[in-house]
């Protein structure tokens, strides 16, 4: 069918169907306009679809700027328009119907500003514009907000980041390989022949070194058609900027919290790869927003799943019907409260609502982190052999003895500890996200396992999780990983949250510094956050290793830039080295897991 005719039929059918449904519900009938031109300040034309009430008067605008095809917005667009909103879905620069060159993040502040002001000036707009959506669509909101367009009156960023270096492309200095490569491959589908790209399996090529040679579509890496430089130049730039430098600072939300002057509903999610950033966005704007009104206007909702899936069953765990999350409904309620004064759940006065795992129920809170959560140290112990599930590692709130023996293991990059579940995106078919049984990983000798005794009563952890780790390595650079696990009475080991630190970035994400082999250092591992009730009889467990692959790239233990220079790094002698890593937990080196213990109300 001719593409132009197909689009016309889509528009007519959509308008007739949903206008009819709207009238049946005694709501507004809806008009639909497709591919409306939106001119940017540099002359590039973006394209947008508009859904609006066909009625006299002016209405608030809800705008989504997306790289994932605006045509997917019909369901929410027609529903929200029937409720009295003008709804606009716009393809961002260089994607689908919009002109220009696609490059992640850098155009979103100016294009977001221009799009908001264009939307506010439409003849049926009342001048108030709110933005909504998740993941990169959350980034388009945050980046527009730091440019503070005058008519932006609210945002609703769902599962998105606060810093595109440290909680998008990297974490703890390690490259988020699975996400970065699978997401980049997916984005390239709109740039390259989609029939080829649709056959992508992100696992194929995941072991390719250097990382700059990753085959986007699993084709010959020398193929011009699959050239990363042509299809995804930003990916190579990410690799060229492993440290937090000016490339990243220019687009970091954390550097610009003080520029944001609008209320926001932040939706974070347990098991989501942007959990850390979503929580920081809420905390950062609430503390540093441009105005008192903006600071007081922050709200936080923490669901379960996000990029890992929408419940009730996520991974291997069923969180119950209560865990289900309707993003469209929440978005609509937020803007009915914000723009129309609706007395709904957002008028309660509570700033935070979280889903508590284990108990599998919702709870409202005054703020995040919870003031009543007690930061409690669980110290690492062993008889010198915490290796694997069959080792003698333990955790307790009792500090370490003066001469407790250390634990050690050999980390071998060609044989890394595998990723099993966790906060993953974007190829579920080949690597499933969410809570998964960790016992196969815990069977490895290069994984140290520390466990408490079974809980004598229900014990809740809600808040940030961190690990203070005293360690040394035989290498000049290596990684240390941490994973918090809830072990059920039947042995099922449910991962909750995890973190990593690259040794060279132990003190600063801006200025890397190699370690001296054999010297003991203190490493602070950000294990993000959780909310989970460890039921009576359950066990709290910590896993420590030096790899979590392919979620994070393998540290080759050489201290060299293994990203870009294949001729220098990969083909040189001994490009990968094993590292013997030693974990200390004696009185002088009290390694401890720091947990937010919440007492019963």
PDB file of N, CA and C in Angstrom, residues 85 90 98 169-170 190 395 518:
ATOM      1  N   UNK A  85      -6.592  17.182  27.352  1.00  0.00           N
ATOM      2  CA  UNK A  85      -5.209  17.601  27.149  1.00  0.00           C
ATOM      3  C   UNK A  85      -4.889  17.611  25.661  1.00  0.00           C
ATOM      4  N   UNK A  90       6.611  13.737  19.399  1.00  0.00           N
ATOM      5  CA  UNK A  90       7.559  14.277  18.429  1.00  0.00           C
ATOM      6  C   UNK A  90       8.754  13.345  18.289  1.00  0.00           C
ATOM      7  N   UNK A  98      11.727  12.835  11.565  1.00  0.00           N
ATOM      8  CA  UNK A  98      12.387  14.120  11.793  1.00  0.00           C
ATOM      9  C   UNK A  98      13.708  14.229  11.046  1.00  0.00           C
ATOM     10  N   UNK A 169      26.202   5.181  30.673  1.00  0.00           N
ATOM     11  CA  UNK A 169      27.230   4.513  29.875  1.00  0.00           C
ATOM     12  C   UNK A 169      28.223   3.753  30.761  1.00  0.00           C
ATOM     13  N   UNK A 170      28.529   4.304  31.911  1.00  0.00           N
ATOM     14  CA  UNK A 170      29.452   3.676  32.853  1.00  0.00           C
ATOM     15  C   UNK A 170      28.780   3.552  34.217  1.00  0.00           C
ATOM     16  N   UNK A 190      17.033   2.100  12.928  1.00  0.00           N
ATOM     17  CA  UNK A 190      16.395   3.168  12.173  1.00  0.00           C
ATOM     18  C   UNK A 190      17.369   3.847  11.228  1.00  0.00           C
ATOM     19  N   UNK A 395      28.341 -13.003  57.604  1.00  0.00           N
ATOM     20  CA  UNK A 395      28.068 -11.593  57.864  1.00  0.00           C
ATOM     21  C   UNK A 395      27.466 -11.468  59.249  1.00  0.00           C
ATOM     22  N   UNK A 518      49.840  -5.311  45.364  1.00  0.00           N
ATOM     23  CA  UNK A 518      50.214  -5.715  46.698  1.00  0.00           C
ATOM     24  C   UNK A 518      49.890  -4.721  47.791  1.00  0.00           C
TER      25      UNK A 518
END
